Every structure is written in C-alpha cells, then in structure tokens.
Coordinates of C-alpha atoms in Angstrom, one line a residue:
Chain A
M1 CA -202.7 12.0 107.4
A2 CA -205.6 13.6 106.0
E3 CA -205.7 12.3 102.2
E4 CA -206.3 15.0 99.2
V5 CA -207.7 14.3 96.0
K6 CA -208.4 16.7 93.3
L7 CA -209.7 16.1 89.5
L8 CA -208.9 18.7 87.3
M9 CA -212.0 18.0 84.7
T10 CA -214.5 19.5 82.8
W11 CA -218.3 18.3 82.7
S12 CA -218.3 17.5 78.9
S13 CA -215.5 15.4 79.1
P14 CA -216.2 11.5 78.8
F15 CA -212.1 11.1 79.4
A16 CA -212.5 12.8 83.0
L17 CA -216.1 11.1 83.3
R18 CA -214.1 7.9 83.4
V19 CA -211.9 8.7 86.1
V20 CA -214.8 10.8 87.7
W21 CA -216.6 7.1 87.4
A22 CA -213.7 5.4 89.1
L23 CA -213.7 7.0 92.0
K24 CA -216.9 7.1 92.6
L25 CA -217.0 3.5 92.4
K26 CA -214.6 3.2 95.1
G27 CA -216.3 5.3 97.2
V28 CA -213.2 7.9 97.0
Q29 CA -213.8 11.3 98.3
F30 CA -212.5 13.7 96.0
D31 CA -212.3 17.9 94.9
S32 CA -213.6 18.6 91.6
I33 CA -212.0 21.6 89.9
E34 CA -213.7 22.7 86.7
E35 CA -211.4 23.6 83.9
D36 CA -211.9 26.6 81.5
L37 CA -209.8 25.0 78.3
S38 CA -210.3 28.4 76.7
N39 CA -208.4 30.0 79.4
K40 CA -205.8 27.2 81.0
S41 CA -205.6 27.7 84.8
P42 CA -201.6 27.9 86.3
L43 CA -202.7 25.0 87.8
L44 CA -203.7 22.8 85.3
L45 CA -200.0 23.9 83.2
Q46 CA -198.0 23.4 86.2
Y47 CA -199.5 20.0 86.6
N48 CA -199.6 18.3 82.9
P49 CA -197.0 20.4 81.5
V50 CA -196.8 17.6 78.7
H51 CA -200.3 17.9 77.2
K52 CA -202.0 20.7 78.9
K53 CA -204.9 18.4 79.3
I54 CA -207.5 16.9 81.5
P55 CA -208.2 15.2 83.3
V56 CA -206.1 15.3 85.8
L57 CA -205.9 13.3 89.2
V58 CA -203.7 15.0 91.5
H59 CA -203.2 12.9 94.7
N60 CA -202.1 14.5 97.8
G61 CA -200.4 16.8 95.4
K62 CA -198.8 14.6 93.1
P63 CA -200.4 15.2 89.8
I64 CA -201.6 12.1 87.1
S65 CA -202.8 12.8 83.8
E66 CA -203.9 10.2 80.5
S67 CA -207.5 8.8 81.9
L68 CA -206.5 5.3 81.8
V69 CA -203.2 5.5 83.0
I70 CA -205.3 7.3 86.1
L71 CA -207.4 4.5 86.2
E72 CA -204.8 1.8 86.4
Y73 CA -203.4 4.6 89.4
V74 CA -206.6 4.9 91.1
D75 CA -206.9 1.1 90.6
E76 CA -203.7 0.3 92.8
T77 CA -203.9 3.1 94.8
W78 CA -207.9 2.4 96.8
R79 CA -208.1 -1.8 96.6
Q80 CA -212.0 -1.7 97.2
Y81 CA -214.4 -2.7 94.0
P82 CA -211.1 -4.1 91.7
L83 CA -211.7 -2.7 88.6
L84 CA -208.9 -5.1 87.0
P85 CA -209.5 -8.6 87.3
D86 CA -207.3 -10.7 89.2
G87 CA -205.5 -12.9 86.8
P88 CA -202.9 -11.4 84.3
Y89 CA -204.7 -12.5 81.0
D90 CA -207.8 -11.4 81.9
R91 CA -206.1 -8.4 83.0
A92 CA -204.4 -7.5 79.4
R93 CA -207.6 -8.4 77.9
A94 CA -209.4 -5.5 79.6
R95 CA -206.6 -3.3 78.8
F96 CA -206.8 -3.9 75.2
W97 CA -210.1 -3.4 74.9
A98 CA -209.5 -0.1 76.5
K99 CA -207.2 0.7 74.1
F100 CA -209.1 -0.5 71.3
S101 CA -211.3 2.0 72.8
D102 CA -209.5 5.0 72.1
D103 CA -207.3 3.6 69.0
K104 CA -210.2 2.9 67.2
V105 CA -213.9 3.2 68.1
S106 CA -213.0 6.6 69.3
P107 CA -211.8 8.1 66.1
S108 CA -214.2 6.3 63.9
M109 CA -218.0 7.5 66.0
W110 CA -215.7 11.2 65.3
G111 CA -215.4 10.4 61.8
V112 CA -219.1 9.0 61.6
F113 CA -220.0 12.3 63.8
I114 CA -218.1 14.9 61.4
K115 CA -218.1 13.3 57.7
Q116 CA -220.8 13.7 55.0
G117 CA -222.0 11.9 52.0
K118 CA -219.3 8.7 50.8
E119 CA -217.0 10.2 53.0
R120 CA -219.7 9.4 56.3
E121 CA -220.6 6.2 54.7
E122 CA -217.1 5.1 54.6
A123 CA -216.9 6.3 58.8
F124 CA -219.8 3.7 59.5
D125 CA -217.9 0.9 57.6
Q126 CA -215.5 1.8 59.8
V127 CA -217.6 1.5 62.9
F128 CA -219.6 -1.2 62.2
E129 CA -216.3 -3.5 62.0
N130 CA -215.1 -1.9 65.4
L131 CA -218.6 -3.0 66.9
K132 CA -218.0 -6.2 65.7
F133 CA -215.3 -7.3 67.9
L134 CA -217.2 -5.7 70.8
E135 CA -220.5 -7.7 70.1
E136 CA -218.0 -10.6 69.6
E137 CA -216.6 -10.1 73.1
L138 CA -220.0 -9.3 74.9
K139 CA -220.3 -13.2 74.1
G140 CA -222.1 -14.7 77.6
K141 CA -221.3 -11.5 79.6
K142 CA -223.6 -8.9 81.0
F143 CA -220.3 -6.3 81.3
F144 CA -217.0 -6.3 79.7
G145 CA -216.2 -7.1 83.7
G146 CA -218.2 -9.8 83.6
E147 CA -221.3 -9.1 86.3
K148 CA -220.0 -5.8 86.7
I149 CA -218.6 -3.5 85.5
G150 CA -215.4 -2.8 84.8
F151 CA -212.4 -1.6 83.7
A152 CA -213.3 -2.1 79.9
D153 CA -216.6 -0.7 80.6
L154 CA -215.4 3.1 82.2
A155 CA -213.3 2.2 79.0
L156 CA -215.5 2.2 76.7
G157 CA -218.7 3.9 78.4
W158 CA -218.5 7.1 76.7
I159 CA -220.6 4.9 73.8
A160 CA -223.3 3.8 76.2
E161 CA -223.1 7.8 77.9
R162 CA -222.0 9.4 74.3
V163 CA -224.2 7.7 71.4
C164 CA -227.5 8.9 71.8
V165 CA -226.0 12.3 71.7
L166 CA -224.3 11.9 68.5
E167 CA -227.0 10.2 67.0
E168 CA -229.4 12.8 68.0
I169 CA -227.3 15.6 66.3
I170 CA -226.9 13.9 62.9
G171 CA -230.2 12.1 63.1
V172 CA -228.9 8.8 62.2
K173 CA -229.1 5.9 64.6
I174 CA -225.5 4.7 64.7
V175 CA -225.8 0.9 67.1
E176 CA -228.4 -0.3 66.0
E177 CA -230.1 -3.0 67.8
E178 CA -231.1 -5.5 65.0
K179 CA -227.5 -5.4 64.1
F180 CA -225.3 -5.2 67.6
P181 CA -228.1 -6.7 70.2
L182 CA -225.2 -7.2 72.8
V183 CA -223.9 -3.9 72.4
S184 CA -227.2 -2.2 72.9
A185 CA -228.2 -4.3 75.5
W186 CA -224.5 -3.4 77.6
M187 CA -224.8 0.2 76.6
Q188 CA -228.7 -0.2 78.4
E189 CA -227.3 -1.8 81.3
F190 CA -224.1 0.6 81.9
V191 CA -226.0 3.9 82.3
K192 CA -228.8 1.8 84.7
V193 CA -225.9 1.1 87.3
P194 CA -226.4 3.9 89.8
I195 CA -223.0 5.9 90.1
I196 CA -223.2 6.0 86.2
K197 CA -226.6 7.2 86.4
E198 CA -225.7 9.8 88.8
S199 CA -222.8 11.0 87.5
L200 CA -224.5 11.3 83.8
P201 CA -223.8 14.9 82.4
P202 CA -227.0 17.0 81.5
H203 CA -228.3 15.8 78.4
E204 CA -229.8 18.9 76.9
K205 CA -226.2 21.1 78.0
L206 CA -224.5 18.4 76.2
V207 CA -226.3 18.1 73.3
T208 CA -226.1 22.1 72.4
K209 CA -222.7 22.2 73.1
I210 CA -221.4 18.9 71.0
R211 CA -223.8 20.4 68.6
G212 CA -221.9 23.4 68.5
I213 CA -218.5 21.8 68.4
R214 CA -219.5 19.8 65.1
E215 CA -221.1 23.7 63.7
K216 CA -217.8 25.1 63.9
F217 CA -215.6 21.8 63.0
I218 CA -217.8 21.5 59.5
G219 CA -217.9 25.1 59.4
A220 CA -213.7 25.1 59.3
A221 CA -213.7 22.9 56.6
Chain B
M1 CA -198.2 -30.2 85.2
A2 CA -198.2 -29.4 81.4
E3 CA -195.1 -27.7 80.0
E4 CA -195.5 -24.2 79.6
S5 CA -196.4 -22.8 76.4
V6 CA -194.5 -19.6 75.0
K7 CA -194.7 -18.2 71.6
L8 CA -194.2 -15.0 69.7
L9 CA -195.1 -14.2 66.7
G10 CA -193.0 -11.2 65.3
Y11 CA -190.8 -9.6 62.7
W12 CA -187.3 -9.3 62.8
A13 CA -186.8 -5.4 61.5
S14 CA -190.1 -4.7 64.2
P15 CA -189.3 -2.4 66.6
F16 CA -192.3 -3.5 68.3
A17 CA -191.5 -7.1 68.5
L18 CA -188.0 -6.5 69.7
R19 CA -189.7 -4.7 73.0
V20 CA -191.2 -7.9 73.5
K21 CA -188.2 -10.2 73.3
W22 CA -186.1 -7.8 75.2
A23 CA -189.5 -8.4 78.4
L24 CA -189.4 -11.8 77.6
K25 CA -185.0 -12.4 77.9
L26 CA -185.4 -10.0 81.5
K27 CA -187.5 -12.4 82.6
G28 CA -185.3 -15.2 82.2
V29 CA -188.6 -17.2 80.0
H30 CA -188.2 -19.8 77.2
Y31 CA -189.7 -19.1 73.9
E32 CA -190.6 -19.9 70.6
Y33 CA -189.5 -17.3 68.4
V34 CA -192.0 -17.1 65.0
E35 CA -191.1 -15.4 62.2
E36 CA -194.1 -13.7 59.5
N37 CA -194.4 -13.0 56.1
L38 CA -195.4 -9.7 56.5
P39 CA -197.1 -9.2 53.0
N40 CA -198.2 -12.4 53.6
K41 CA -200.0 -12.5 56.9
S42 CA -200.1 -15.8 58.3
P43 CA -203.9 -17.9 59.1
L44 CA -202.4 -18.1 62.6
L45 CA -201.2 -14.1 62.9
L46 CA -205.6 -13.8 61.6
R47 CA -206.5 -16.0 64.0
Y48 CA -204.6 -14.5 66.5
N49 CA -205.1 -10.7 66.4
P50 CA -208.2 -10.3 64.3
V51 CA -208.1 -7.1 65.6
Y52 CA -205.3 -5.1 64.2
K53 CA -203.5 -8.1 62.1
K54 CA -200.2 -7.2 63.5
I55 CA -197.2 -8.5 65.0
P56 CA -195.9 -9.0 67.7
V57 CA -198.1 -11.5 69.5
L58 CA -197.5 -13.4 72.1
V59 CA -199.5 -16.5 73.0
H60 CA -198.9 -18.4 76.3
N61 CA -200.4 -21.7 76.8
G62 CA -202.6 -21.2 73.7
K63 CA -203.5 -17.5 75.0
P64 CA -203.2 -14.7 72.5
L65 CA -202.3 -11.4 73.2
A66 CA -201.5 -8.6 71.0
E67 CA -200.1 -4.9 71.5
S68 CA -196.9 -4.9 72.4
L69 CA -196.5 -2.4 75.9
L70 CA -199.6 -4.7 76.8
I71 CA -197.9 -8.1 76.7
I72 CA -194.6 -6.3 78.2
E73 CA -197.1 -5.0 81.2
Y74 CA -198.9 -8.9 81.2
I75 CA -195.0 -10.7 81.0
D76 CA -194.0 -8.2 84.5
E77 CA -197.4 -10.0 85.7
A78 CA -197.1 -13.6 84.9
W79 CA -193.5 -13.7 85.8
K80 CA -192.3 -12.0 88.7
Q81 CA -189.0 -12.5 88.5
N82 CA -186.6 -9.4 87.7
P83 CA -189.9 -6.6 88.2
L84 CA -190.0 -4.5 85.1
L85 CA -192.6 -1.9 86.3
P86 CA -191.7 -0.3 89.9
D87 CA -193.8 -1.1 93.1
D88 CA -195.3 2.3 94.1
P89 CA -198.2 2.8 92.2
Y90 CA -196.9 6.6 91.0
E91 CA -194.0 5.0 89.9
R92 CA -195.8 3.4 87.9
A93 CA -198.4 5.5 86.9
N94 CA -195.2 7.7 85.3
A95 CA -193.7 4.8 83.6
R96 CA -196.9 4.1 81.9
F97 CA -197.4 8.2 81.2
W98 CA -194.0 8.3 79.3
A99 CA -194.2 5.2 77.7
K100 CA -197.8 6.4 76.1
F101 CA -196.1 9.5 75.9
F102 CA -193.3 7.9 73.4
D103 CA -195.5 5.6 70.8
E104 CA -197.9 9.1 70.6
K105 CA -196.1 11.9 70.2
C106 CA -192.3 10.9 69.6
V107 CA -192.9 7.7 67.1
P108 CA -195.2 9.0 64.8
E109 CA -193.1 12.4 64.5
V110 CA -190.0 9.8 64.0
M111 CA -192.4 7.8 61.4
G112 CA -193.0 10.9 59.6
A113 CA -189.4 12.8 59.3
F114 CA -188.7 9.0 57.8
A115 CA -191.9 8.7 55.2
S116 CA -191.8 12.5 54.4
K117 CA -190.5 13.9 51.5
G118 CA -189.6 17.4 51.4
E119 CA -190.7 18.0 55.3
E120 CA -188.8 15.9 56.7
Q121 CA -186.8 18.3 58.5
E122 CA -189.7 19.7 60.0
K123 CA -191.0 16.9 61.7
A124 CA -187.2 16.2 62.4
A125 CA -187.6 19.1 64.5
K126 CA -190.8 17.9 66.0
A127 CA -189.6 14.2 67.0
R128 CA -186.7 16.2 68.6
E129 CA -188.6 18.4 71.0
N130 CA -190.6 15.8 72.0
L131 CA -188.0 13.2 72.4
K132 CA -186.0 16.0 74.6
M133 CA -188.9 15.7 76.7
L134 CA -188.5 12.2 77.7
E135 CA -185.4 13.1 79.7
R136 CA -187.9 14.3 82.3
A137 CA -188.4 10.4 83.0
L138 CA -184.4 10.3 83.4
E139 CA -184.3 12.8 86.4
G140 CA -180.5 11.8 87.2
K141 CA -180.9 8.3 87.1
P142 CA -178.7 6.2 84.9
F143 CA -182.1 4.4 83.6
F144 CA -185.8 4.9 83.2
G145 CA -186.5 2.3 85.6
G146 CA -183.5 3.7 88.2
D147 CA -180.8 1.3 88.3
K148 CA -181.6 -1.4 86.5
I149 CA -183.6 -1.7 83.3
G150 CA -187.0 -1.2 83.5
F151 CA -190.8 -0.9 81.3
L152 CA -189.6 2.1 80.0
D153 CA -186.4 1.9 79.2
I154 CA -187.2 -0.9 77.2
A155 CA -190.5 0.8 75.8
V156 CA -188.6 3.4 74.1
G157 CA -184.6 1.9 73.9
W158 CA -185.0 1.1 69.7
I159 CA -185.3 4.5 69.0
G160 CA -181.6 4.0 69.5
I161 CA -181.6 1.8 66.9
W162 CA -184.0 3.1 64.5
G163 CA -183.3 6.9 65.3
R164 CA -180.1 6.2 63.6
I165 CA -181.4 4.5 60.6
V166 CA -184.0 7.6 60.3
E167 CA -181.1 10.0 60.7
E168 CA -179.0 8.4 57.4
I169 CA -181.6 7.6 55.3
A170 CA -183.7 10.8 55.5
G171 CA -180.5 13.4 56.4
V172 CA -182.3 14.5 59.5
S173 CA -180.8 14.6 63.1
L174 CA -183.4 12.9 65.9
I175 CA -180.5 12.2 68.5
D176 CA -178.7 15.2 69.4
A177 CA -176.4 14.6 72.3
E178 CA -175.5 18.2 72.5
T179 CA -179.0 19.0 73.3
M180 CA -179.9 15.7 74.4
P181 CA -177.0 14.6 76.4
L182 CA -179.5 12.9 78.8
L183 CA -181.3 10.7 76.8
T184 CA -177.4 10.5 74.4
A185 CA -175.9 9.0 77.2
W186 CA -178.8 6.4 78.7
L187 CA -179.3 5.0 75.0
N188 CA -175.2 4.1 75.0
N189 CA -175.8 2.3 78.6
F190 CA -178.7 0.5 77.3
L191 CA -177.5 -0.1 73.7
E192 CA -174.5 -2.1 75.8
V193 CA -176.0 -3.8 78.0
P194 CA -175.5 -7.5 77.4
V195 CA -179.4 -8.7 76.9
I196 CA -180.6 -6.5 75.2
K197 CA -177.3 -5.9 72.9
A198 CA -178.0 -9.5 71.9
C199 CA -181.4 -9.3 70.5
I200 CA -180.6 -6.5 68.4
P201 CA -180.5 -7.4 64.6
S202 CA -177.6 -6.9 62.0
W203 CA -177.5 -2.9 61.4
H204 CA -176.5 -3.8 58.2
E205 CA -179.5 -5.7 57.2
L206 CA -181.3 -3.2 58.8
L207 CA -180.1 -0.1 57.1
E208 CA -180.6 -2.2 53.7
H209 CA -184.5 -3.0 54.5
N210 CA -184.9 0.3 55.8
K211 CA -183.3 1.9 53.1
G212 CA -186.3 -0.2 50.7
F213 CA -189.0 1.0 52.9
H214 CA -187.9 4.7 52.3
K215 CA -188.4 4.5 48.5
I216 CA -191.7 2.8 48.5
L217 CA -192.9 5.5 51.1
T218 CA -191.6 8.6 49.3
G219 CA -192.9 7.2 46.2
S220 CA -190.1 5.6 43.6
S221 CA -190.0 8.9 41.4
T222 CA -187.4 11.3 42.0

C-alpha cells in the first residue's frame, strides 16, 4: 500500500521545521502543504480543529498535531535513525529538555526580542539562566543526543537556526561565545549537519518577516 | 543484584504529585514517599530539580526526574506490567496530545477562575469550553484508556477533585453534568476505582488548604 505523508506547515515556522528535520533524517518522503495562516484552509481546520495551527502531520489520512507529539509519532512509526535514545532514563531526559525548550527558553527569548529598556534587561537575565542549564547539559557532549543529533537537538534546534536572526534584528548579541562556549559550539555544529543545513529557511526572507512581526508587536503595544 | 530504590518527592495537596502516585500504584511499584514542606524547599529537592525547583520528582536508583507527565511516561517504560500508554503510535499520539491540551488549555483556565477576583465567571466559562473538548477523546469509551485506566485518565483525573474544590470556593461551575455528560460519567467511574480512590487526600483538608490559598491569591483585602 502506498504510504501517504503530508505536512501542513509554513516556511518560516520553527515548529514545522522540527518535523521537517525529523522526516528528512529518517528519509521519509512527504508532501509539504504551505498554509496561509491569515486565511486558514478547510483542510487545516478539519485536521486540527482544536488548535487550528500548523504543523499538522497527516499519515495515511490520520492527523497529528503539536510538534513534539508529532516527533514522538514519527520516531515510533519510522524506526530508522532513532531520535530518542534506548534507555527509559535517557529518553525521559531528552523529553525534559525538549519541554524546557518550549516552556522556558522560547518565552524568555521572545521577551528579549520584543521588550525594551529595563524589561529587556530582566528578560536577558531569564535567557542567561536558561542557557546556563543548557550549557551544563552539554558538558562532554557534541550534541544533546550525544555523537549524533536527536530528539532534544531537534526541539532546541530553533536556537541554532534562529537566534542569529533575532540578534541581527535587535542589534544585540544574545548567545555570547565567551559566556556560553558549549551552547555556541553546539549551535555551529547543529546547522552544519547536512539535513539541517539544506532545510534552513532563506535568511534574508526570514529576517524581513520576523522584523515585520516585531514591528507589528511593538507598534501595537 | 542491588535492591531497587524508588523515591517520590511530593506534596500532599499537589495534583501533579497525585498523578505520579496513581501511576506507581497502578504498576504496583513500591516506593518511598518524601513529603516536601513547600514554602521551605529541601536541599534535596533543589539538587534533584534545579531547573524548576518543583515537585513531583521521582528518584529511581539515585537518578532524578521532574515534570509529572514525563515521569509517568518513564514509569510506563521502566515497568512494563499494566501498560499506561496504548501500543499503537497513533493512539499514543492522541493520548499525549490531549494530556498536553489539558495541561496547557484547561488547567490555566481553572487556576484563573480560582485566582481571579471579579473575573471568575468569565474564566470558568472558558475552562468549561475547553474541558468539554476532552469528551472528544472519550468517544463512547468508559475510560480514556479504553476498558482500563490509562495515561490520559491519570493525567486528567484530578480535575474531578480539584475542580469541585474550585467550584465551591470560587462559586463557579466547571464540570457541568448537563453539558458534559460523558466527562461527568467518566469522572464518577474513575474516582471510584479502588487504587485511585485510595490515594486521594482528605476532601475536608484539601478544601481548608485551598480556602487559605484562595485568600492569598485573591488578596486578603475584600
């Protein structure tokens, strides 16, 4: 039976990118469907009625939403290139860092990106506190997954993929090599991985788009 | 072989610690329970969970884990008897999806109704709307896990107790039998299951504890 794998996504979404990376690492053929989020398609509303968001993976007609949930599904369905390690404890730790990315790192980074003045200084403190934990976790490792990238790397990968864009827009360095040598090294190694490198969204287009988001947000405040 | 050591750092009034207790009990895992005095966190807790500094923390043979849903997945993988998550990857994805939905979309709204002064009814209405959506995951089954209790049941089940407490203290309706017949029926079944019921803290103590908490959250001035 022919397998049908579709991914509803947008070119600039870091959450969709996680799924793209996972599918490509596993060599899974898929159709990407670019969604216009200002005009959501009936397909998206049908496949993700609860959140109405991308990414949505549709495997043989069955939809799965929420990027980390999708990653676990992809890992369990296609066994080549395992994303999660074998042992239960290491798996739990990988899931922990993935959750940490969404619960703590992402909101703190957003804070630095849109806040100004004293509020931004405080946001920086949050970011640094979070980066310290990542720095600690990377001791003795090339990637969060060890020698190869894994689940936690894909979850945290937006840092490697996107922080330079945020830095360019606000004109301030966020992840300084002196302060966070291991995280900086990991960021450089991550984007060098061929699958990751070839999937990166076009830089200038991304800068323009995200700059626009920032201006809109600050303007509306 | 060295004896297995399982410790759970928890707090008697925490629904998140209760989730983990339920998982351990369902698996028949023997564990040592360590009650944390939350305003005064122990050095042990801070060492075992430096990132969030919260309970529950499971320590298995000296290795600590935090975040209740992650802990439950770990328990399911480390002890294979009485599986909590289904076998099929799509059904596992659904269980994880709804557990995440509950934590991110239902719990904050319930907490919002509890902590708010003046906006309780609004927040409760939103909470009801989201709780109602959980019925989609029941789909005519007695439990989220099917015929037996599973991951999603123990992830969500505490709402049957804490929800009623919020209703009483904040004067709102959260779990409405008329508009949520499936959820109501499920809760009534779930909370009566002996191993589940046995772990639930005293209603009276929980109510008094949360009344105090409510006063603090809504400001002691009237």
